[in-house]
C-alpha positions as a printed Julia matrix, in Angstrom:
389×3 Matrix{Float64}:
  23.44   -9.7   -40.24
  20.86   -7.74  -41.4
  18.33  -10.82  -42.19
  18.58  -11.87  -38.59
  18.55   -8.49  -37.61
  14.74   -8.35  -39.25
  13.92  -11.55  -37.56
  14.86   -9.99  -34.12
  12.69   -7.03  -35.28
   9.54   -8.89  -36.01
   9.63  -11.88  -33.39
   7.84  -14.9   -36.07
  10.61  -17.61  -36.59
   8.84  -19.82  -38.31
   8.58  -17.21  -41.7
  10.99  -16.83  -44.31
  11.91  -13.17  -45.02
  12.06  -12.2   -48.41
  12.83   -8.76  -48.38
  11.56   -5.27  -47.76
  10.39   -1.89  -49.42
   8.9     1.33  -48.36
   5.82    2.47  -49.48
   5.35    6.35  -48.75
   5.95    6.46  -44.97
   5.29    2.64  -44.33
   8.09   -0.13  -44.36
   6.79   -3.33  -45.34
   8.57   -7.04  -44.81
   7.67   -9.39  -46.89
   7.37  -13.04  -45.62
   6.14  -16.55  -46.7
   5.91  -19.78  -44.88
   7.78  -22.56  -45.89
   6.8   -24.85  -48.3
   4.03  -27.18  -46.98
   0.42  -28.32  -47.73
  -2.37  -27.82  -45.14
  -4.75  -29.98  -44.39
  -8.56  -29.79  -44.1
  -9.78  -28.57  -40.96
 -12.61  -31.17  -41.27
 -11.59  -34.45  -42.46
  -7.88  -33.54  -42.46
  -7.62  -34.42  -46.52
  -4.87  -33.56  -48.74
  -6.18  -29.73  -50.7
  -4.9   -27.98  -53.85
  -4.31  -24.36  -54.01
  -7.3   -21.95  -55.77
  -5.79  -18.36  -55.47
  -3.7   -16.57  -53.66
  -3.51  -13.01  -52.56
  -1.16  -10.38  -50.29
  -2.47   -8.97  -47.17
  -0.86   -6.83  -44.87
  -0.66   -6.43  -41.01
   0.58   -3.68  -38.69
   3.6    -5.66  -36.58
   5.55   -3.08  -34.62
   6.78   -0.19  -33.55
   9.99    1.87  -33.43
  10.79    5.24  -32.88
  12.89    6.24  -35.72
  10.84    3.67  -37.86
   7.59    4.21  -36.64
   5.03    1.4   -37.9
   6.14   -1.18  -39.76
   4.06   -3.93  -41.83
   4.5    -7.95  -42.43
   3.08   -8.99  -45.72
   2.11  -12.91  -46.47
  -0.11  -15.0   -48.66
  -3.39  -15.38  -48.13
  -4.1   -18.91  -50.11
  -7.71  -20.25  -50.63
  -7.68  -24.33  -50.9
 -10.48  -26.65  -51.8
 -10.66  -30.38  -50.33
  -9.88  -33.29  -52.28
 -11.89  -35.37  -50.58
 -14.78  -33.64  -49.02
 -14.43  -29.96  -51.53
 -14.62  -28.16  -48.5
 -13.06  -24.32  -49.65
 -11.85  -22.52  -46.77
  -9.31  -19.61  -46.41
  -5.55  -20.77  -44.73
  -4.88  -18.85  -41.57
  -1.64  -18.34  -39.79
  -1.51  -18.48  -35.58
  -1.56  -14.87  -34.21
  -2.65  -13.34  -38.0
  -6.55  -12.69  -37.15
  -7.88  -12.62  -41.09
 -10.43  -10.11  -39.99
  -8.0    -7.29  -38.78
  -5.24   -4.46  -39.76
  -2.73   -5.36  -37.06
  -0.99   -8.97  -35.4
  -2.32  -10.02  -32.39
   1.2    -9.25  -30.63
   0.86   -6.11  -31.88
  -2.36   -5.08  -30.41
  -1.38   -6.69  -27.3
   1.63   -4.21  -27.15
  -0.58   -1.74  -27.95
  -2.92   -2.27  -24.62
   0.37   -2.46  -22.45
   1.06    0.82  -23.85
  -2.14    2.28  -22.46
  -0.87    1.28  -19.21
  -0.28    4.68  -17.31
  -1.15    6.73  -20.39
  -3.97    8.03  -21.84
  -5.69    6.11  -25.0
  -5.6     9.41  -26.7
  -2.26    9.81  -26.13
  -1.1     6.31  -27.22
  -3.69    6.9   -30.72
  -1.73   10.2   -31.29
   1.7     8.19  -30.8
   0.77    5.26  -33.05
  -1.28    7.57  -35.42
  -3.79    5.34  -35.13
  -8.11    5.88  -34.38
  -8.96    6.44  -31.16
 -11.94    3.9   -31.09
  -9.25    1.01  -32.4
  -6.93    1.64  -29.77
  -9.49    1.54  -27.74
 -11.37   -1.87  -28.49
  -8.11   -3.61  -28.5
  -7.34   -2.28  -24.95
 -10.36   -3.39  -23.36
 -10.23   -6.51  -25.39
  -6.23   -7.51  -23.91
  -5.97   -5.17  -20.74
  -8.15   -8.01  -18.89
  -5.64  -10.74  -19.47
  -3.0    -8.64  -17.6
  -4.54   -8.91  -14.69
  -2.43  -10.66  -12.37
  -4.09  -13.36   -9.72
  -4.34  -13.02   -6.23
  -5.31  -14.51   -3.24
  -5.86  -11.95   -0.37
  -5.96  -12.26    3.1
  -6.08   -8.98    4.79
  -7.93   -6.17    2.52
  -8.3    -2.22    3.15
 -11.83   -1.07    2.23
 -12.39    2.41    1.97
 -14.93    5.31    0.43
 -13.67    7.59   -2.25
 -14.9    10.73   -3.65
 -16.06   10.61   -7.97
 -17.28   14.1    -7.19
 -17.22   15.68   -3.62
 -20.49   15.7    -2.49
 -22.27   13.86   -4.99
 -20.49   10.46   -6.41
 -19.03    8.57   -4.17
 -17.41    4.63   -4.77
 -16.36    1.71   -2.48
 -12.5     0.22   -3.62
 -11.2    -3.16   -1.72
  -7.46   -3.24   -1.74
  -5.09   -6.11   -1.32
  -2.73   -4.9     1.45
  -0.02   -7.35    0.85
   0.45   -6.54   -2.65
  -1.16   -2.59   -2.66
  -3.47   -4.04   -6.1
  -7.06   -2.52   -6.23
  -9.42   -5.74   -6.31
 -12.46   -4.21   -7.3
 -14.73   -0.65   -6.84
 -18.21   -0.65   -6.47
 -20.16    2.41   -7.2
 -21.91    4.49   -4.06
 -20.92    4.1    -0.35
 -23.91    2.73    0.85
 -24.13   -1.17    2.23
 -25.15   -2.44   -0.76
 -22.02   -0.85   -2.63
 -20.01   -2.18    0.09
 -21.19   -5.78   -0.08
 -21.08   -5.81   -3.92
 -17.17   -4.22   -3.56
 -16.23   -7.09   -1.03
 -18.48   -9.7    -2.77
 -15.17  -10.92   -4.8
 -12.87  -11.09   -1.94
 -15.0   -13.05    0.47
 -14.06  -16.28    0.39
 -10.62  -15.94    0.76
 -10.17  -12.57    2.57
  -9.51  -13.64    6.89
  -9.2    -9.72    7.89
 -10.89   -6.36    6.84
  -9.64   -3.22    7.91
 -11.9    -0.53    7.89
 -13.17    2.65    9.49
 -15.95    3.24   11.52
 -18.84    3.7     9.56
 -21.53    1.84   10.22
 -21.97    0.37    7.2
 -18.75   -0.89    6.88
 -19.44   -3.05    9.83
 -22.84   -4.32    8.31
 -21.52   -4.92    5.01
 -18.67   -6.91    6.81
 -20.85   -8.86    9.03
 -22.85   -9.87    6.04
 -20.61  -11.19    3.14
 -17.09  -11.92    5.8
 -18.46  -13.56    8.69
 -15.59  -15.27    9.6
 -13.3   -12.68    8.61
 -11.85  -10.47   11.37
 -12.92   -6.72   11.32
 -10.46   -4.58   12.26
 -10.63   -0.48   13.02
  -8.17    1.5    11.63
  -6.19    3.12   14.48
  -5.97    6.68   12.78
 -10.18    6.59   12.66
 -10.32    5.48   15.95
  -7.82    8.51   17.23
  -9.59   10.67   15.04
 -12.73   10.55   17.25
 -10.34   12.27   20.31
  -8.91   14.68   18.04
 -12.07   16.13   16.64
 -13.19   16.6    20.01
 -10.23   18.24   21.22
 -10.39   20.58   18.02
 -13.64   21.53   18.76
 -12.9    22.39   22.7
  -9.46   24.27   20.99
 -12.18   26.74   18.92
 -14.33   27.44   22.04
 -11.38   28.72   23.64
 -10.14   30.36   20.92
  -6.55   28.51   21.77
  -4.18   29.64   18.9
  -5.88   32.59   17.51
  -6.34   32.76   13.37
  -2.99   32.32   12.35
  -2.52   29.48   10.76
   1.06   28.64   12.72
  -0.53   29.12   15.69
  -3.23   26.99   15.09
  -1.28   24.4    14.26
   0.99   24.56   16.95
  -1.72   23.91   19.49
  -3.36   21.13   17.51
   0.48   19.12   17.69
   0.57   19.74   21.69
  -2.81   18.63   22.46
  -2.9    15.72   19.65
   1.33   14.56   20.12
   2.13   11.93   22.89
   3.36   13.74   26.12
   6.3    12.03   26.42
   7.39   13.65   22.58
   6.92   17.06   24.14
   9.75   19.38   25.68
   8.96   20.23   29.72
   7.66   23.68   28.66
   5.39   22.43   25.92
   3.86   19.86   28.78
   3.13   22.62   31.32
   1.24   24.61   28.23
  -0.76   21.4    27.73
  -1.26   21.06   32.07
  -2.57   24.98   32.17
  -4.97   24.74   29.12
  -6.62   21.23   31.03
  -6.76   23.37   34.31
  -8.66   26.17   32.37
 -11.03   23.57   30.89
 -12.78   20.34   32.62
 -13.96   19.24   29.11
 -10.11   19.48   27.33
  -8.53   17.93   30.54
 -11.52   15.02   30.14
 -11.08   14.44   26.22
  -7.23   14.84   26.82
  -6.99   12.56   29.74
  -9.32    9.49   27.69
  -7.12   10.12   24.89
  -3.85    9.4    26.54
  -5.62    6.61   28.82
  -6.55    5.16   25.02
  -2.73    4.82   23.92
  -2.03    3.36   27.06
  -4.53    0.51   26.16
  -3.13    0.35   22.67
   0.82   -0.14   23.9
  -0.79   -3.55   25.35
   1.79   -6.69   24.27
  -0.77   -9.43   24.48
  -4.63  -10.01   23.53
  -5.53  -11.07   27.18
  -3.82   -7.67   28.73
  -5.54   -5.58   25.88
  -8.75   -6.71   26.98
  -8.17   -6.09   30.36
  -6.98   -2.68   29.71
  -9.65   -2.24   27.23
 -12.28   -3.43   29.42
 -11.0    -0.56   32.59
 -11.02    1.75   29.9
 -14.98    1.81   29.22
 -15.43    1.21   33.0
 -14.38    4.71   33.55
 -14.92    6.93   30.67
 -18.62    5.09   29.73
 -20.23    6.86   32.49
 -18.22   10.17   32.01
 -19.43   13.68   33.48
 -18.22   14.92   29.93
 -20.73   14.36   26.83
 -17.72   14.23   24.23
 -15.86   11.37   26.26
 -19.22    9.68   26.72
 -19.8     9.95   22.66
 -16.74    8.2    21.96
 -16.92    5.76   24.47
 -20.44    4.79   23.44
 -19.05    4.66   19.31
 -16.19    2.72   20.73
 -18.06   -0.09   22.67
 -20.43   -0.96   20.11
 -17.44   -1.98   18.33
 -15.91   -3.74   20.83
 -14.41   -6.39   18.82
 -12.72   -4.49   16.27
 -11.43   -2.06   18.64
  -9.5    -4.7    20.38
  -8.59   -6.39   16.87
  -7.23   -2.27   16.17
  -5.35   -2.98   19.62
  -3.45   -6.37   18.66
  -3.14   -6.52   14.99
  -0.6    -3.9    13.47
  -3.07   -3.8     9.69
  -3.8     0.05    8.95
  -5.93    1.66    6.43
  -2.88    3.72    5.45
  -2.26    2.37    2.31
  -5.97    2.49    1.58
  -5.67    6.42    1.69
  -2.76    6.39   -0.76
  -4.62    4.1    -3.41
  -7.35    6.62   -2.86
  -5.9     9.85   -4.26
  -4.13    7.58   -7.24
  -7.85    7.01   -8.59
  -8.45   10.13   -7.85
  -5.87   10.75  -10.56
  -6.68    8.61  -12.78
 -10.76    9.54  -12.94
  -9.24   12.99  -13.69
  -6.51   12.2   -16.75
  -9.19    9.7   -18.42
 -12.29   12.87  -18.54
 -14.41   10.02  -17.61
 -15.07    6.75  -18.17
 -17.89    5.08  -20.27
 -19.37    2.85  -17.53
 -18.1     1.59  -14.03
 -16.26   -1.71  -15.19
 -13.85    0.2   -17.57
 -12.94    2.62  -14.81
 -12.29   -0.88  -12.44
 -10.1    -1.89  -15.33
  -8.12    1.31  -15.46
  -7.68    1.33  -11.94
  -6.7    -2.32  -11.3
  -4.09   -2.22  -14.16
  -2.7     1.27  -12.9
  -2.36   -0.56   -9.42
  -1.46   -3.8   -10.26
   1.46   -3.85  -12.94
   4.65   -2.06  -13.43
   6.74   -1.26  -16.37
């Protein structure tokens, strides 16, 4: 029981256990291979044995063990045929390293959603050999995909200074890439991956978002997200609810008035619609910005592509040409991105998820203390994103 027991342990069926020992704070298993002669590697001749030594590898890891070691042979042979001396290796034993090949692949699964430091300190291992074996596995776990519809957003490396591009796969919420900057070219190079496959982009409206679209996804569909798009009424509104000081300075009350002037009217109680009807009467520019608003969710509640741009198209007849400079702005914004506007309209795809992804590599920029250069910190992120344990 205890034999098979070991075999369990150490996962390599085809060696022979011969026992085991502890050396300080190390347990180490002894194997062997079966009895069998191996062959030259270059003219596959019959070889004799020269000499034969032990060497050890790190296999595994258990928490009331902690490491434990395989020991084997090392044999040097010599040809009989050609005299060809070479040095017998065993699959998944690199000669040229302390640990198994399973083993350090373990090892960079570990690192998955911790620190390396932390996983070092756990394994009592250095730092820089956790390390190289996690950026020399971590790639392989990578899963595949094939993405349709992608979110592309800006995040922040450092408010106000750093800022990087990330591409996400809505479908299956995995990071595909992140490009450094939020300029075009960081855009292009983020979605430069994607574009073959990708057949809609959801964005917001920054204009070089659309450039960067038009460029590497031309036959992709660009759509607005619908929050972005809202966004544009709300800021205005905010700014008409500070030049007439609606709410005060507390913070409640502040609030408060941004939910009735922002909120659907048909969400509201009776009393908290009359509040909204005097505050319009008191001000031409709220009742404008609040009447284009609520004229804008009536174009989005359209069933059909043909009625949205009908509705879409009354919409800009009116409000293009508005007396009020706000409802103007947004109309002109709006109509130079016609196309995506009335993509926002009839496909449901949000940037939502996008935002989410966002502060999660946030965190992770912040528990790594940095990262050496760009494509380790698209590793980190794309593993942290992509698998689950």
């Amino acid at each position: 029981m205890q034999s098979q027991f070991i075999k369990d342990l150490i996962t390599l069926p085809g060696f022979l256990i011969h026992g085991e020992r502890k050396e300080g704070e190390r347990w180490i298993f002894e194997l062997s291979l079966p009895p069998h002669c191996p062959i030259c590697p270059t003219c596959f001749g019959r070889t004799t044995k020269i000499s034969s030594k032990r060497k050890q590898w790190i296999h595994g890891y258990t928490n009331t063990v902690g490491l434990f070691w395989i020991e084997l042979p090392i044999e040097r042979r010599r040809c009989q045929a050609c005299f060809l001396t070479f040095t017998v290796s065993y699959p998944g034993l690199p000669s040229h390293s302390i640990a198994t090949e399973s083993f350090q692949h373990w090892v960079a699964q570990l690192c998955i959603g911790k620190t390396i430091q932390e996983v070092a300190r756990l394994l009592q291992l250095a730092y820089t050999t956790v390390e190289r074996w996690f950026y020399q596995y971590a790639p392989a776990l990578l899963p595949t995909s094939n993405p349709t519809v992608v979110c592309v957003d800006e995040f922040a490396f450092r408010k106000g200074h750093d800022y990087g591009v990330a591409v996400m796969d809505t479908q299956t919420r995995n990071v595909l890439s992140i490009a450094s900057g939020k300029n075009e070219e960081a855009i292009v190079e983020a979605l430069q991956p994607v574009a073959s496959k990708v057949k809609y982009v959801v964005s917001d409206l920054a204009p070089a978002m659309r450039k960067a679209i038009e460029k590497v996804c031309p036959k992709a569909i660009h759509v607005l997200d619908h929050f972005h798009v809202i966004q544009l009424f709300t800021d205005a509104l905010e700014r008409c609810r500070k030049y007439l000081a609606k709410g005060g300075t507390k913070h409640g009350s502040v609030r408060r008035v941004c939910r009735l002037l922002s909120q659907r009217p048909e969400k509201l109680t009776e009393e908290e619609r009359q509040e909204v009807r005097q505050w319009c009467q008191e001000s031409a520019y709220l009742r404008d910005v609040y009447q284009a608003l609520q004229h804008f969710r009536y174009v989005s509640k359209s069933q059909t592509r043909k009625q949205a741009e009908t509705r879409l198209t009354q919409w800009f007849d009116r409000y293009l040409f508005s007396d009020c400079a706000a409802v103007r702005s947004i109309a002109k914004a709006l109509i130079t991105r016609r196309d995506a506007v009335l993509s926002c309209i009839v496909f449901s795809y949000s940037n939502g998820p996008m935002e989410g992804i966002n502060n999660k590599i946030k965190l992770i920029k912040r528990r790594g203390y940095g990262y050496r250069n760009i494509q380790r910190f698209t590793l980190r992120v794309r593993l942290e994103t992509s698998i689950t344990f």
